[in-house]
Coordinates of C-alpha atoms in Angstrom, one line a residue:
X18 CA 0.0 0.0 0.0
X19 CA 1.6 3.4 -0.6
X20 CA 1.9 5.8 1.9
X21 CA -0.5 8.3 0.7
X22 CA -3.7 6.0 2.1
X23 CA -6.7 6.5 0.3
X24 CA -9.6 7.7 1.9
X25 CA -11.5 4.9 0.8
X26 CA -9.8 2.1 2.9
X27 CA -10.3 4.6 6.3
X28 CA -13.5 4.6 5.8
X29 CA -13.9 0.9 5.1
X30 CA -12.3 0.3 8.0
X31 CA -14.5 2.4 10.2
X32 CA -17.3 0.8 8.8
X33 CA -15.7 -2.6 10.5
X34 CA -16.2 -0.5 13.8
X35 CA -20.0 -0.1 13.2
X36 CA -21.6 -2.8 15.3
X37 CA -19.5 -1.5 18.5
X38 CA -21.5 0.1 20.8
X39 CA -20.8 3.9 20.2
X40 CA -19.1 4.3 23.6
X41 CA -15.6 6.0 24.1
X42 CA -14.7 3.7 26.8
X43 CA -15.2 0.8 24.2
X44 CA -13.1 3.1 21.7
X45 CA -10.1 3.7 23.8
X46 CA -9.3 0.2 24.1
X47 CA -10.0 -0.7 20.2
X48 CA -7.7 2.5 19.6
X49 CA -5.1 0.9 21.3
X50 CA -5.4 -2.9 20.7
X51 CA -4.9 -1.8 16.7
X52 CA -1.9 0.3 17.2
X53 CA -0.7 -2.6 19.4
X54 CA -1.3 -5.1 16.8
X55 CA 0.2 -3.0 13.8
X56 CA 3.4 -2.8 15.8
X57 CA 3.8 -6.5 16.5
X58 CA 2.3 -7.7 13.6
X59 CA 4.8 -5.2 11.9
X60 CA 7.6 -6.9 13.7
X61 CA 6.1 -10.6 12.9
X62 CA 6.2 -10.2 9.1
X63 CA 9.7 -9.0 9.3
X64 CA 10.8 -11.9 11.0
X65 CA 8.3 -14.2 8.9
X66 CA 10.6 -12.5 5.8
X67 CA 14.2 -13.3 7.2
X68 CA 13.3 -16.6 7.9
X69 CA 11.3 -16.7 4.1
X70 CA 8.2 -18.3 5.1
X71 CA 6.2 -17.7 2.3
X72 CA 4.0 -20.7 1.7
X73 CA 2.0 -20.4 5.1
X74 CA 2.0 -16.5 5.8
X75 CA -0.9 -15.6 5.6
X76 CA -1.6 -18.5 8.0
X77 CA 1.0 -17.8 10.5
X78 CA -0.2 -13.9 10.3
X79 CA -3.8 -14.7 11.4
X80 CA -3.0 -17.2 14.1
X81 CA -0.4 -14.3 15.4
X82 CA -2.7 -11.3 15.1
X83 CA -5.8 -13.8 17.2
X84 CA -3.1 -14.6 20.1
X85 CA -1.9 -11.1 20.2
X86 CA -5.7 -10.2 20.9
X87 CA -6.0 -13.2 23.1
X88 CA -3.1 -11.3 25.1
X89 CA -4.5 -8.4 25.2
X90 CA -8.1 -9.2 25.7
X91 CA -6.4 -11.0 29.3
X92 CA -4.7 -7.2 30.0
X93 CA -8.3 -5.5 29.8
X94 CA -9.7 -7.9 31.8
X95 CA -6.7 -7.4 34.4
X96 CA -7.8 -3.5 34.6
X97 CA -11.5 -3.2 33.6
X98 CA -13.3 -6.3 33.7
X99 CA -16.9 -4.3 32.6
X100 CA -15.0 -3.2 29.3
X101 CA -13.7 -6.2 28.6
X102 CA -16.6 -8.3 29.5
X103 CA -18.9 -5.6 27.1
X104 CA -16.8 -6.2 24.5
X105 CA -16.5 -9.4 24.4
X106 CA -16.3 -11.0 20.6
X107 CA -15.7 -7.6 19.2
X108 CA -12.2 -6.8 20.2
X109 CA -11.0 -9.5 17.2
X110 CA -12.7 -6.9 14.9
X111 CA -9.4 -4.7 14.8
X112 CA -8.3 -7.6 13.1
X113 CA -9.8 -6.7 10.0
X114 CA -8.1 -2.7 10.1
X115 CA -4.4 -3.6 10.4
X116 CA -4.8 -6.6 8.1
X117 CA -6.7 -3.8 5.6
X118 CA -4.0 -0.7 6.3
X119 CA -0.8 -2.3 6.8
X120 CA 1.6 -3.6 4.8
X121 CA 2.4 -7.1 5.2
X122 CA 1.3 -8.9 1.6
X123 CA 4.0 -6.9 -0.8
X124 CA 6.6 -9.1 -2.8
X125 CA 9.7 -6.7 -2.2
X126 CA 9.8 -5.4 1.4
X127 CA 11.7 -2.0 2.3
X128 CA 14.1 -2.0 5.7
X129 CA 12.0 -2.7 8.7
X130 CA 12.8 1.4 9.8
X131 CA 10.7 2.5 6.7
X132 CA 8.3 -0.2 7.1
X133 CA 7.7 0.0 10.6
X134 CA 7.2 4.1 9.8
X135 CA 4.9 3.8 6.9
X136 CA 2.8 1.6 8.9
X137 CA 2.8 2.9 12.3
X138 CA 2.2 6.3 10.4
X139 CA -1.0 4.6 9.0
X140 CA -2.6 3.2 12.2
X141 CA -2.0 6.4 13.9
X142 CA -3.7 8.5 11.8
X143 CA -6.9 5.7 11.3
X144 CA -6.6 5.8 15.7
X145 CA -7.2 9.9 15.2
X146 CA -10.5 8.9 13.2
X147 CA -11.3 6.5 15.5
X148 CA -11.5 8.7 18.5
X149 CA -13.7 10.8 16.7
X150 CA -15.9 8.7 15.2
X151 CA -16.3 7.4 19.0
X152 CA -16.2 10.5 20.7
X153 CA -19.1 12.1 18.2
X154 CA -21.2 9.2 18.9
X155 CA -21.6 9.3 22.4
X156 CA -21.3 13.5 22.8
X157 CA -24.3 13.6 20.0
X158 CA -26.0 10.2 20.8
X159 CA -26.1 10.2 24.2
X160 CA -24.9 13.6 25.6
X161 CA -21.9 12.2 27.6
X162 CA -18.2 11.4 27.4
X163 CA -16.8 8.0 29.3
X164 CA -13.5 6.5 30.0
X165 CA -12.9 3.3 31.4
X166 CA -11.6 2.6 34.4
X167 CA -10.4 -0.1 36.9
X168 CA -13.6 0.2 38.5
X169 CA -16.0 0.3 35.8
X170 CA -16.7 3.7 34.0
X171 CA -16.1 7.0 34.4
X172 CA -19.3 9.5 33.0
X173 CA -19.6 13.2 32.6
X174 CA -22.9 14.0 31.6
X175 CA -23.5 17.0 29.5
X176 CA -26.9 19.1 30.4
X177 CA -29.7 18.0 28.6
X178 CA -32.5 20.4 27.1
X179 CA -34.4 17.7 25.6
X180 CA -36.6 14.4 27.7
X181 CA -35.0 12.3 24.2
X182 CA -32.3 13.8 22.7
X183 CA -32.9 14.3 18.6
X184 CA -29.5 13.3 17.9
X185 CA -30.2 9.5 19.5
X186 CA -30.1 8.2 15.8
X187 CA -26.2 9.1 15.9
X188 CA -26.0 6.4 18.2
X189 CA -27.6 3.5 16.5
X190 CA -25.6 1.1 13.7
X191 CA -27.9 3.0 11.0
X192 CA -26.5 6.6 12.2
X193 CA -23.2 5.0 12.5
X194 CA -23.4 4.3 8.8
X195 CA -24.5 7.8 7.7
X196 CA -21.9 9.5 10.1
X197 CA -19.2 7.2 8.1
X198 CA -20.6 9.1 5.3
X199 CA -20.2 12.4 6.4
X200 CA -16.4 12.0 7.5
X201 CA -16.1 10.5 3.8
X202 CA -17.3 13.7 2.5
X203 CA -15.7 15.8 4.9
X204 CA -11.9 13.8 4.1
X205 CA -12.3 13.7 0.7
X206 CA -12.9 17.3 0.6
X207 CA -10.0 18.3 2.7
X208 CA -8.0 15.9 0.7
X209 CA -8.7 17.5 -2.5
X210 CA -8.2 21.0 -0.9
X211 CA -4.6 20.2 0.1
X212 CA -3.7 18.9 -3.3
X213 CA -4.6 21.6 -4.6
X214 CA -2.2 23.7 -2.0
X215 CA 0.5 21.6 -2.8
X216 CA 0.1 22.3 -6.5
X217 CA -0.4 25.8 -6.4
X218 CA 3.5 27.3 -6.3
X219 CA 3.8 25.3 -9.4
X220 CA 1.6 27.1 -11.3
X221 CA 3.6 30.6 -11.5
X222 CA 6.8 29.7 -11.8
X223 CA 7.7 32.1 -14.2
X224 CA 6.3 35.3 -12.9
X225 CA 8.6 34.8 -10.0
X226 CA 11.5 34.5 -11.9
X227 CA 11.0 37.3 -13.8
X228 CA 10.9 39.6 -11.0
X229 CA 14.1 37.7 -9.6
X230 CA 16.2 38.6 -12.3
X231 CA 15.3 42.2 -12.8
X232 CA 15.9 42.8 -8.9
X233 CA 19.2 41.7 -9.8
X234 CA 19.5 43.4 -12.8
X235 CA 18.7 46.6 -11.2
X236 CA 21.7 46.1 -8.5
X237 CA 24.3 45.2 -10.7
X238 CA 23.5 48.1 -13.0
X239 CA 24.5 45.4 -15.9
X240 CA 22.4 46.0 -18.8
X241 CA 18.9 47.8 -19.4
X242 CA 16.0 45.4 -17.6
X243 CA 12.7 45.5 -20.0
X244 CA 9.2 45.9 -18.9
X245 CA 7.3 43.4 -18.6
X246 CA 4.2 44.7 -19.2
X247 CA 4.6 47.5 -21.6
X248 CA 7.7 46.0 -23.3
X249 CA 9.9 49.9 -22.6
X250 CA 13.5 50.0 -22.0
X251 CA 13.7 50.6 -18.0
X252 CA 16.9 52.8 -17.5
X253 CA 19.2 53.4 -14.4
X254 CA 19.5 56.8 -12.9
X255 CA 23.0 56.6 -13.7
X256 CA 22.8 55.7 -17.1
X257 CA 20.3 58.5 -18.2
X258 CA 22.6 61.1 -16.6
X259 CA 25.4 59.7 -19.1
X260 CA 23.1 60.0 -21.7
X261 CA 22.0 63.7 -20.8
X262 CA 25.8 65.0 -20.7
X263 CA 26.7 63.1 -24.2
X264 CA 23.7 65.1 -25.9
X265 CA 24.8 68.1 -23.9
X266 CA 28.5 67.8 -25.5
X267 CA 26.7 67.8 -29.3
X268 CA 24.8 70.9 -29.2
X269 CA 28.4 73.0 -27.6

């Protein structure tokens, strides 16, 4: 995958997150279960490629990636039994997103610095969507931000000026879909904005130049620097008072 990731496979990937409840404190732990797995997974598929194991990869991949989870399904459970225990089936679902953003099925590998990079790069910037996808859901769903906690969760509760919030449908797996939608129309706009940034000095390259060399013209007093726009002779100060005392000289 190149390192310029398409919107598209970030929003595929959130879609993966859909039937999660749309809870922060189930977010947090997704967002850092698939940075966890990118990294190791990373490392694995290094080592798979020293060794040149490449009849039973993909194999040994997936029964990596589902004991890494296995691991770190027994960490949650260690400091928040309720998260873990709501979760349940759904923490193999990050699975799907480092399988779908990192690298790990290309014929000619780069070092394992660059590779590392490009995909760490990746699963930290589909961990910022993430959050917000999350973090939207519950502040417009539900009108509250949680975190987990060793004890169970930890609520604020926004003031309410509704009995059932309007924005309720943000919460559901059919307002999940359609807020998917919107960050797709939101990235692919900002996207196509900063192409169009990074295009833009291209496209007067020539103006600049110009304006270059007659600044250096006019230091240097070298030779006569030519308008631009009306196409006259521009002449120094010095060379017009040359000029002045030579025509001077004829009429005496």
């Amino acid at each position: 995958m190149s390192k310029k990731i398409p919107v598209m496979y970030l929003c595929t990937a959130l879609v993966t997150l859909v039937p999660i409840a749309g809870r922060l404190y189930y977010g947090i732990p997704v967002i850092i279960l698939i940075n966890f797995l990118m990294l190791t997974t990373t490392l694995f598929d290094y080592g798979l490629c020293i060794l040149k194991i490449d009849s039973l990869k993909k194999t040994y991949l997936m029964m990596f990636l589902v004991g890494m989870v296995l691991f770190f399904r027994q960490i949650l459970i260690f400091y928040s039994p309720m998260v873990a225990l709501g979760l349940g089936f759904m923490l193999y679902i990050p699975i799907a997103e480092v399988l779908l953003l990192g690298d790990f099925f290309t014929e000619h590998k780069e070092n394992l610095a660059n590779t590392l990079k490009q995909n760490m790069r990746t699963s930290l910037i589909f961990s910022l969507y993430v959050f917000m996808f999350f973090l939207l859901r519950e502040v417009i769903g539900y009108g509250t931000v949680s975190l987990p906690t060793p004890s169970g969760v930890f609520k604020v509760v926004f003031p309410s000026f509704f009995t059932l919030s309007p924005f309720i449908f943000f919460a559901s797996i059919p307002g999940a879909l359609v807020l998917i939608g919107l960050f797709y129309g939101i990235m692919t706009a900002l996207s196509q904005y900063a192409d169009i940034l990074h295009r833009s000095p291209e496209l007067r390259p020539v103006k600049t130049l110009t304006k270059e060399k007659r600044k250096k013209s006019q230091e240097k007093n070298e030779t006569p620097d030519t308008d631009v726009n009306t196409g006259d002779t521009m002449l120094s100060e010095q060379d017009k008072g040359m000029r002045g005392n030579f025509a001077s000289g004829e009429d005496n």
